[in-house]
Coordinates of C-alpha atoms in Angstrom, one line a residue:
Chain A
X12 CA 57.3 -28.4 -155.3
X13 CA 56.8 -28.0 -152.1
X14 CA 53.3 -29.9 -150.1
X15 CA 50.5 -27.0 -149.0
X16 CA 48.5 -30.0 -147.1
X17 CA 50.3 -33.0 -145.0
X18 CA 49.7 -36.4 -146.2
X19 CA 47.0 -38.1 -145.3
X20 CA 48.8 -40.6 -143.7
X21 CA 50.3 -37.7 -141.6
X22 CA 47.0 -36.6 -140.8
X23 CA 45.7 -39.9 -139.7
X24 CA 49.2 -40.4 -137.0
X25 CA 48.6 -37.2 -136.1
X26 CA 44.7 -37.8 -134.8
X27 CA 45.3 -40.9 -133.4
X28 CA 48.5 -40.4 -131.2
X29 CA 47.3 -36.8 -130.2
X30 CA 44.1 -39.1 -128.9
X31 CA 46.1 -41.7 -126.9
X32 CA 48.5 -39.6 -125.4
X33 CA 45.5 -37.1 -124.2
X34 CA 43.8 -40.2 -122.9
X35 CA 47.0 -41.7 -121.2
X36 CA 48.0 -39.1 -119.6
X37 CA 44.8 -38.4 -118.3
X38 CA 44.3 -42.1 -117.5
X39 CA 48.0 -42.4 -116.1
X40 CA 47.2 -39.5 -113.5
X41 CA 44.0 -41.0 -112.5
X42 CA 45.3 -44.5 -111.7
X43 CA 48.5 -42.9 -110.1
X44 CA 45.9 -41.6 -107.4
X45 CA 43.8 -44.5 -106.5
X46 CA 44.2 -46.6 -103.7
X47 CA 46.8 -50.0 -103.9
X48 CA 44.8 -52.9 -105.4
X49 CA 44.7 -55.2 -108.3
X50 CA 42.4 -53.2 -110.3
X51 CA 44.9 -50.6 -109.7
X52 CA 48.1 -52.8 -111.2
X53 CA 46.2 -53.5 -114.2
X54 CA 44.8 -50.3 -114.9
X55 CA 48.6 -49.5 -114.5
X56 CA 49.0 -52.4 -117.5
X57 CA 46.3 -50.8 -120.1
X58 CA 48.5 -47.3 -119.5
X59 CA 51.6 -49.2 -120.3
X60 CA 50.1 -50.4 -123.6
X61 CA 48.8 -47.2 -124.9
X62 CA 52.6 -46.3 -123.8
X63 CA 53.9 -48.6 -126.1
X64 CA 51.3 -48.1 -129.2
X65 CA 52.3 -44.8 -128.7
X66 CA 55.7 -45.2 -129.0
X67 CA 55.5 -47.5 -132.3
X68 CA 53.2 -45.0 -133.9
X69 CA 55.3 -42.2 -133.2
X70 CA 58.4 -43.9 -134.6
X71 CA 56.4 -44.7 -137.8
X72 CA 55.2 -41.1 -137.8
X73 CA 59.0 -39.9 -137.5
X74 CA 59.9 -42.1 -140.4
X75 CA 57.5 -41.4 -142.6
X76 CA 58.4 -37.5 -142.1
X77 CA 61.7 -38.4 -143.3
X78 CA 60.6 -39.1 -146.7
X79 CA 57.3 -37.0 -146.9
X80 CA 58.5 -33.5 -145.6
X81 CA 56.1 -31.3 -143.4
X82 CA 54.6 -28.5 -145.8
X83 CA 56.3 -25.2 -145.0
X84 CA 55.6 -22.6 -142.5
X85 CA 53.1 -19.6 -143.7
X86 CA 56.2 -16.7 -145.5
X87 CA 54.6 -14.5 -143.2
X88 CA 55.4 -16.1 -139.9
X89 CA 58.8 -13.8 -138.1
X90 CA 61.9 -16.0 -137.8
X91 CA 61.1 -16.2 -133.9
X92 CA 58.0 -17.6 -134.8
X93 CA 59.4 -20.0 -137.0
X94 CA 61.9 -20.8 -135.0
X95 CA 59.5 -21.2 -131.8
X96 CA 57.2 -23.4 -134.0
X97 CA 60.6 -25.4 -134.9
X98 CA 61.4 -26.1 -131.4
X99 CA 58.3 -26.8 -130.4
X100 CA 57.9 -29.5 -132.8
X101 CA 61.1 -31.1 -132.0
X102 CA 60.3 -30.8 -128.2
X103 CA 57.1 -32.7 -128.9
X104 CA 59.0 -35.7 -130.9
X105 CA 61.8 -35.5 -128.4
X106 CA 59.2 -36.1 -125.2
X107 CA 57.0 -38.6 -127.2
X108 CA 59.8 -41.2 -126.8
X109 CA 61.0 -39.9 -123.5
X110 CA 58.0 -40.3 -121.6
X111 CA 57.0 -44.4 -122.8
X112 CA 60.7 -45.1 -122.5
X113 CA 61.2 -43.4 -118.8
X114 CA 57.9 -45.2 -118.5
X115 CA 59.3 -48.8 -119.7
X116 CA 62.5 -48.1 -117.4
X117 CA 60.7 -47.5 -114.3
X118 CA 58.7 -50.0 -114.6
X119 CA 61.1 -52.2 -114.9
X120 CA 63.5 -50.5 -111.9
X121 CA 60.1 -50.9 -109.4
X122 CA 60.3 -54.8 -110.3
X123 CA 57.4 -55.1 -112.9
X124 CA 58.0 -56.6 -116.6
X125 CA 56.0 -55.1 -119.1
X126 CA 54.3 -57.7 -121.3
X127 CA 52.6 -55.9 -124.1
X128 CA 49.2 -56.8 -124.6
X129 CA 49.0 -59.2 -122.4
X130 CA 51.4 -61.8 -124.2
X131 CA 54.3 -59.5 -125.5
X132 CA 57.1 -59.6 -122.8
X133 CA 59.3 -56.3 -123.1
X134 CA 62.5 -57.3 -121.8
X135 CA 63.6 -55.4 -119.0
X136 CA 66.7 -53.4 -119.7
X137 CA 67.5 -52.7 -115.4
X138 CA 67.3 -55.1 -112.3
X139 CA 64.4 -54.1 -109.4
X140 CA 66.1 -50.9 -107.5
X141 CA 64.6 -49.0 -105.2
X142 CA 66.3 -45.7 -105.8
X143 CA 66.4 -45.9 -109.2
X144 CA 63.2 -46.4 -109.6
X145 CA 62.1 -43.2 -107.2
X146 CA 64.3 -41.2 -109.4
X147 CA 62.5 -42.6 -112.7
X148 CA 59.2 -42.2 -111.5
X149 CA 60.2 -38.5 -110.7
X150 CA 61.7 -38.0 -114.6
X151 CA 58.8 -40.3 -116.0
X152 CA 56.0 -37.7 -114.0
X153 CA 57.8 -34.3 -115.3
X154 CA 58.5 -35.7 -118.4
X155 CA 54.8 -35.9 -118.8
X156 CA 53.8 -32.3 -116.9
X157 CA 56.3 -31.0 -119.5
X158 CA 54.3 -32.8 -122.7
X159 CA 51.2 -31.2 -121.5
X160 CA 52.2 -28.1 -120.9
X161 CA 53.8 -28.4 -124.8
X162 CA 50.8 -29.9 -125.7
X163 CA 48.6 -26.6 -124.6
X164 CA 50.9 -24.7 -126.3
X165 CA 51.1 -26.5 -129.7
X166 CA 47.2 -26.0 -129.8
X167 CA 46.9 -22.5 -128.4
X168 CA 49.3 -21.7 -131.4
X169 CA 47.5 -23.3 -134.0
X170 CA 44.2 -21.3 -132.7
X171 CA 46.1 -18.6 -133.1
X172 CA 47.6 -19.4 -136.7
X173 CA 43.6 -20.3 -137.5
X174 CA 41.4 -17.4 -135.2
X175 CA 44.2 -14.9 -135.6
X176 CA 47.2 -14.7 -138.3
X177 CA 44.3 -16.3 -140.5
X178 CA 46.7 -18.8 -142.2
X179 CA 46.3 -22.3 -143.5
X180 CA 48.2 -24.0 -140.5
X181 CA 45.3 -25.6 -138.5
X182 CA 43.2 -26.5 -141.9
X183 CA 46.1 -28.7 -143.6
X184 CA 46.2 -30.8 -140.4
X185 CA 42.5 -31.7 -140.1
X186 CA 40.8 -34.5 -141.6
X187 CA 38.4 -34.6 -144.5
X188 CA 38.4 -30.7 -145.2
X189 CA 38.2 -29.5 -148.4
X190 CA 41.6 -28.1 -150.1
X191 CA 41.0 -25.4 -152.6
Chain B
X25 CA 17.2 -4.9 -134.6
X26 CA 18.7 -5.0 -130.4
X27 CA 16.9 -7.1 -128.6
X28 CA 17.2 -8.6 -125.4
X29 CA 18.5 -11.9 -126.0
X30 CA 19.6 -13.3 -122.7
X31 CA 16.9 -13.0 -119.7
X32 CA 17.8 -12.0 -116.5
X33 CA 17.3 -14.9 -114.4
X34 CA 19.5 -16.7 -117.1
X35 CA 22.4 -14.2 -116.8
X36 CA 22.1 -13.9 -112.4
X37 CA 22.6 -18.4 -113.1
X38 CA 25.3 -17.6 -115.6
X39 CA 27.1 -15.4 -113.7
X40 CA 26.5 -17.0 -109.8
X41 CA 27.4 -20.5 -111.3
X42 CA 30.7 -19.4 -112.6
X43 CA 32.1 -17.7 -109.5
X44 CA 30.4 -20.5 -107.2
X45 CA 32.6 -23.3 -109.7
X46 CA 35.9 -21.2 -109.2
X47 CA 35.0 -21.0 -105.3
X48 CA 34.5 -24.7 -105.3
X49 CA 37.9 -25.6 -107.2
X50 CA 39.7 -22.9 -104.5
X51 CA 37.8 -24.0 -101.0
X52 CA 38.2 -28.2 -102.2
X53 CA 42.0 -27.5 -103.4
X54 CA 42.7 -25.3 -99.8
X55 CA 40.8 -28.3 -97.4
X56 CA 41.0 -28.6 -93.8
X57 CA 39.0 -24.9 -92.8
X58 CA 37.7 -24.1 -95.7
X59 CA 35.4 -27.2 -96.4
X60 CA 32.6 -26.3 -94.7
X61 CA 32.3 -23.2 -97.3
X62 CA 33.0 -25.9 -100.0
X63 CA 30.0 -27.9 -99.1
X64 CA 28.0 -24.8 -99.0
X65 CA 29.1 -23.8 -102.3
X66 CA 28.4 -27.1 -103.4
X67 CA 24.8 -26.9 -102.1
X68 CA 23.8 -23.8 -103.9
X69 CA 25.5 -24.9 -107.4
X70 CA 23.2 -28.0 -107.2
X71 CA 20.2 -25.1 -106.8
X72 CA 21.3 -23.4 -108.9
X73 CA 21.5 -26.4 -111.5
X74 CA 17.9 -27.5 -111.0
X75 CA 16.8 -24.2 -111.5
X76 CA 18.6 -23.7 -114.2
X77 CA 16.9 -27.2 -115.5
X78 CA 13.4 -26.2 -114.6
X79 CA 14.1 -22.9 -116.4
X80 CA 15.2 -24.7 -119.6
X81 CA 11.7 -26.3 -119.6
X82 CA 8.9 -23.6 -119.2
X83 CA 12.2 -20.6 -119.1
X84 CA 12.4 -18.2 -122.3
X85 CA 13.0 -18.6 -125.1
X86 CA 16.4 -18.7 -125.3
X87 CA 16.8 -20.1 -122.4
X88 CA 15.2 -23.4 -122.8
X89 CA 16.7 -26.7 -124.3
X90 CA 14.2 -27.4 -126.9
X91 CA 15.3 -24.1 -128.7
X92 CA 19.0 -25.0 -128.5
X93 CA 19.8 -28.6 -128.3
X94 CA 20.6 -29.4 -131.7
X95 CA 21.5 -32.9 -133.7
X96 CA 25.0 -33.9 -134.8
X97 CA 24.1 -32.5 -138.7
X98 CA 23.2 -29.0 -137.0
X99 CA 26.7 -29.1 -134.9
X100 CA 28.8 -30.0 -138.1
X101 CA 27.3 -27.4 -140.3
X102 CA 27.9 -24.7 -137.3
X103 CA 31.3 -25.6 -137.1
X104 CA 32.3 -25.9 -140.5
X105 CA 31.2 -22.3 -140.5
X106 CA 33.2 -21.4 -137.5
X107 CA 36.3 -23.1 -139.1
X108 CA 36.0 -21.1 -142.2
X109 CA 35.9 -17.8 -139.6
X110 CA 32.4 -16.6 -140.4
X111 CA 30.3 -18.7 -137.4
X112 CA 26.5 -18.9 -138.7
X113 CA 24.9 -15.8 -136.3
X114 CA 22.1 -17.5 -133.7
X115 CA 20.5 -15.6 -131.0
X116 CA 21.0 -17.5 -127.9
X117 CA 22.9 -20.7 -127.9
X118 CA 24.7 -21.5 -131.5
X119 CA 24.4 -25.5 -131.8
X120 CA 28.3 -26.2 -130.4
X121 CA 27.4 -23.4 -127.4
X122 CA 24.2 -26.2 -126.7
X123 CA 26.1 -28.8 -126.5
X124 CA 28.5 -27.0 -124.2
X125 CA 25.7 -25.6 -121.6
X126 CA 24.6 -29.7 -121.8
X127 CA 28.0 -31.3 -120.8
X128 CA 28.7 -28.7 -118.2
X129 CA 25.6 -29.0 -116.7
X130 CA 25.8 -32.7 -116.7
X131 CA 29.4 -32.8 -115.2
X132 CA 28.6 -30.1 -112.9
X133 CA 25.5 -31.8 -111.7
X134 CA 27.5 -35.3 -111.8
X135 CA 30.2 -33.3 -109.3
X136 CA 27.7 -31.6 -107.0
X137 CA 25.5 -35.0 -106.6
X138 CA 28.5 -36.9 -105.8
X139 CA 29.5 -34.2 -103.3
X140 CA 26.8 -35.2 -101.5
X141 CA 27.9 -39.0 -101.0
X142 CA 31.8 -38.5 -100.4
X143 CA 33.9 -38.6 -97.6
X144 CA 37.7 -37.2 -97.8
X145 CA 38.4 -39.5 -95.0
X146 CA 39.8 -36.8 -92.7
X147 CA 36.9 -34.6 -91.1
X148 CA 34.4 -33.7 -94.1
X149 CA 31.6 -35.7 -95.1
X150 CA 28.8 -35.0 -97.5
X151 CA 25.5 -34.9 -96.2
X152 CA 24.3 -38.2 -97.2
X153 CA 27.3 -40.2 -97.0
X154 CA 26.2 -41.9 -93.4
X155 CA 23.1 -42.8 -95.4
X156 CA 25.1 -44.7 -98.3
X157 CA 27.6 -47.7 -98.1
X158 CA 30.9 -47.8 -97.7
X159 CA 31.4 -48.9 -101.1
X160 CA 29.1 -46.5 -102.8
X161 CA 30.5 -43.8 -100.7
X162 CA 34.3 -44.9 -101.7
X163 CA 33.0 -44.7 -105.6
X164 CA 31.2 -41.4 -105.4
X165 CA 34.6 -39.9 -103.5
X166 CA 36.3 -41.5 -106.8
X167 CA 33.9 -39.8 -109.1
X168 CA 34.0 -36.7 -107.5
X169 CA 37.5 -35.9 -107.2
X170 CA 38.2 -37.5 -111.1
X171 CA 35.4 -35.4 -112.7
X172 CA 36.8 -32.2 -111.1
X173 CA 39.2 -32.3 -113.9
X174 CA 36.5 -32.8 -116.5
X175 CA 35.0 -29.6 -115.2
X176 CA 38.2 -27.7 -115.3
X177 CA 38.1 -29.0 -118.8
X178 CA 35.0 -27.8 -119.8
X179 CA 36.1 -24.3 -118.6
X180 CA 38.9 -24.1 -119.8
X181 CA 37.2 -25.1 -123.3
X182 CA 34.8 -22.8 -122.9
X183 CA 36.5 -19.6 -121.8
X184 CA 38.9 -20.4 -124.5
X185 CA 35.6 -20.4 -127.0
X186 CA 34.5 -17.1 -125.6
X187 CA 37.8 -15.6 -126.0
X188 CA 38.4 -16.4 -129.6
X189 CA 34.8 -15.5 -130.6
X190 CA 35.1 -12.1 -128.6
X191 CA 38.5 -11.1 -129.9
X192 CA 39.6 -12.5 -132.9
X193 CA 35.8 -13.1 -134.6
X194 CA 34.9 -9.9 -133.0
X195 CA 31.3 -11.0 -131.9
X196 CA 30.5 -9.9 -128.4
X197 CA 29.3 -12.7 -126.5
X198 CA 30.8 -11.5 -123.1
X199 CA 28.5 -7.9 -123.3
X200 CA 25.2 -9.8 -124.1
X201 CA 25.7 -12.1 -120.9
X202 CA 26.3 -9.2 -118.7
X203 CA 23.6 -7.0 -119.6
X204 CA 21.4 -9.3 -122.0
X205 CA 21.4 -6.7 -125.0
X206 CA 22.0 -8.0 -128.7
X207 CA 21.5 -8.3 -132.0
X208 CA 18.7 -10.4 -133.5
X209 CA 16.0 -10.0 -136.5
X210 CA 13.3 -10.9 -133.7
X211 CA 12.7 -10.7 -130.3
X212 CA 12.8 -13.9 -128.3
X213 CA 10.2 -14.4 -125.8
X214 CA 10.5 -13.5 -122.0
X215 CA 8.7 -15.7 -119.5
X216 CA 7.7 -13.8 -116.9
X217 CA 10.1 -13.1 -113.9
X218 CA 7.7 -14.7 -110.8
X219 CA 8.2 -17.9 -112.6
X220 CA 11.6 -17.6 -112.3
X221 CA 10.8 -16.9 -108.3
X222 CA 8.7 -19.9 -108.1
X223 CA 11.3 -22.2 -109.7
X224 CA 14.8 -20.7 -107.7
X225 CA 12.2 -21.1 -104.6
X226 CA 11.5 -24.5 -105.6
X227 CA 15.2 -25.5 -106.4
X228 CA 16.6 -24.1 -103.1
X229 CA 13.5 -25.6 -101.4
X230 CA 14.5 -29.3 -103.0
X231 CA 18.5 -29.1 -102.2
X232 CA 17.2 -28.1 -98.5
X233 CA 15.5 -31.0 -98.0
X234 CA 18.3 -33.1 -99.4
X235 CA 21.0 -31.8 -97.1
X236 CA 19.3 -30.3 -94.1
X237 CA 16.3 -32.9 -93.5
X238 CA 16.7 -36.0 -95.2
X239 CA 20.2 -36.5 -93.6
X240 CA 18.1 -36.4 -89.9
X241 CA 15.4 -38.7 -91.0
X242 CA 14.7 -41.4 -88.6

């Protein structure tokens, strides 16, 4: 049989991450902009963190898809549709983990050790180098123009699957509704 | 019954507001020459914002805020009615829309107050930066340029709202806000349109003062 609803466990990873990574990179393109100081550096800290939660919480979302199977599309969606839906989904996965790890790597390239929370220390994978880390800045800042512009899309479709095709697509995703 | 829902001192604000706040994004985001209109624009949003305060105290009656500033149970039976594609009909403001006319007034009188305080650090100053410190100054230019993107938020949100109630709910907001005309099962009521004079008089009189005289105060 196949789900009409995801799990509430699903539900819950989905809230939460979609929350962090709207406030991180909201937060990330704020702190980019400010002026050199140490408020600055550790602002840059807090946006690492919510990196890595981020990262952990999207791994544990992956793995728990693996064994509790996303409820299938509406029949009456075309296969472009599907397929668009498909590849957006994988797109999202694919640039959740790009965007902390580009993140993690340039950090690391501009000379800076991530030490999660405070008291964590991420071991850095590259040595300090300048170049590299101009071209991972680059990757780690469209990685993350590309998420959001994903990100408007994902929700303009599920508007759509709600205000429009009139389907069940935006309902099984949100918290304590009803199911009939 | 059609009524007139929407006043029109309440539509003229609506529909000034929104191109001034696309005029502003366009003049800040073009700099150098265009600033001076920014500022300008800048000056008659924050009129337009106290008017549009005043008006939502002794306004009509759809107009003012203690008609459609509603509590969190009000907002979360409204849009468990929107979810389910039948939104709850209201004339004027539905609860969610009251909430929305709060934060955008809010961030857009957040954004035109700190206007007045910040310095881009090339050749435009707002009126009353000399007047504040450096610091202050610094932290109003901060606020200014970070709650820009709330705004843009809150428009996008909201033309977004619009769009899906106009086209696929198929209830015309858009028609009622351009020439005031809907349906209701009564008749708000107007307030009369000199007091609508005395309070855009007043409004442009108090954002005079702030940026014309105060500045030159000895």
């Amino acid at each position: 049989m196949t789900p009409t609803r995801y799990t509430p466990a699903a539900i819950t990873f989905h809230w939460i991450v979609a929350a962090l990574i709207l406030f991180n990179l909201c937060f990330g393109l704020y702190t980019v902009g400010l002026p050199l100081s140490p408020q600055k550096l550790r602002f840059f800290s807090f946006h690492k963190w919510i990196g890595i939660t981020i990262f952990v919480l999207a791994s544990a979302r992956l793995l728990w898809r693996l064994f509790h199977p996303a409820p299938a599309l509406p029949a009456a969606m075309k296969p472009w549709e599907a397929m668009a839906a498909h590849v957006s989904h994988v797109l999202l996965y694919i640039l959740f983990f790009a965007a902390p790890l580009t993140g993690w790597l340039f950090s690391s390239a501009s000379g800076f050790q991530t030490v999660y929370l405070g008291v964590l220390p991420i071991p850095d994978l590259l040595q300090k180098n300048k170049e590299l880390a101009d071209v991972l800045r680059a990757l780690h800042r469209w990685i993350n123009y590309s998420m959001a512009a994903v990100i408007v899309v994902h929700a303009a479709a599920a508007l759509k699957h709600h205000f429009i095709d009139r389907d069940d697509v935006l309902v099984r995703m949100l918290p304590l509704s009803r199911t009939p | 019954m059609r009524v007139r829902v929407w006043d029109l001192p309440t539509r003229l604000f609506h529909w000034a507001l929104a191109i001034l706040v696309v005029f502003s994004f366009a003049t800040g985001k073009l700099g150098s020459s265009w600033m001076p209109w920014h500022l300008k624009s800048g000056y008659a949003i924050l009129a337009l914002l106290l008017f549009r305060l005043a008006w939502g105290v002794v306004g009509s009656e759809t107009a003012r805020f203690s008609r459609f500033v509603r509590g969190l149970r009000a907002g979360s039976a409204y849009a468990r009615t929107l979810l389910a594609r039948s939104p709850a009909p209201f004339t004027g403001h539905n609860p969610l829309g009251g909430w929305m006319v709060l934060a955008m007034v809010g961030a857009l009188l957040a954004q035109a107050a700190t206007g007045l305080f910040a310095d881009d650090d090339i050749r435009t100053q707002g009126p009353l930066a000399e007047m504040a410190s450096e610091a202050t100054v610094r932290l109003m230019t901060r606020i200014h340029s970070a709650n820009e993107w709330l705004v843009v938020g809150l428009v996008v949100l909201h033309v977004a709202a619009i769009a899906i109630y106009q086209w696929a709910l198929r209830r015309d907001l858009i028609g009622p806000m351009v020439h005031g005309m809907g349906e209701s099962r009564a008749a708000p009521r107007l307030a009369p349109r000199w007091l609508a004079a005395v309070a855009a008089a007043l409004s442009a009189a108090a954002v005079y003062y702030l940026v014309a005289i105060l500045p030159r105060a000895p």
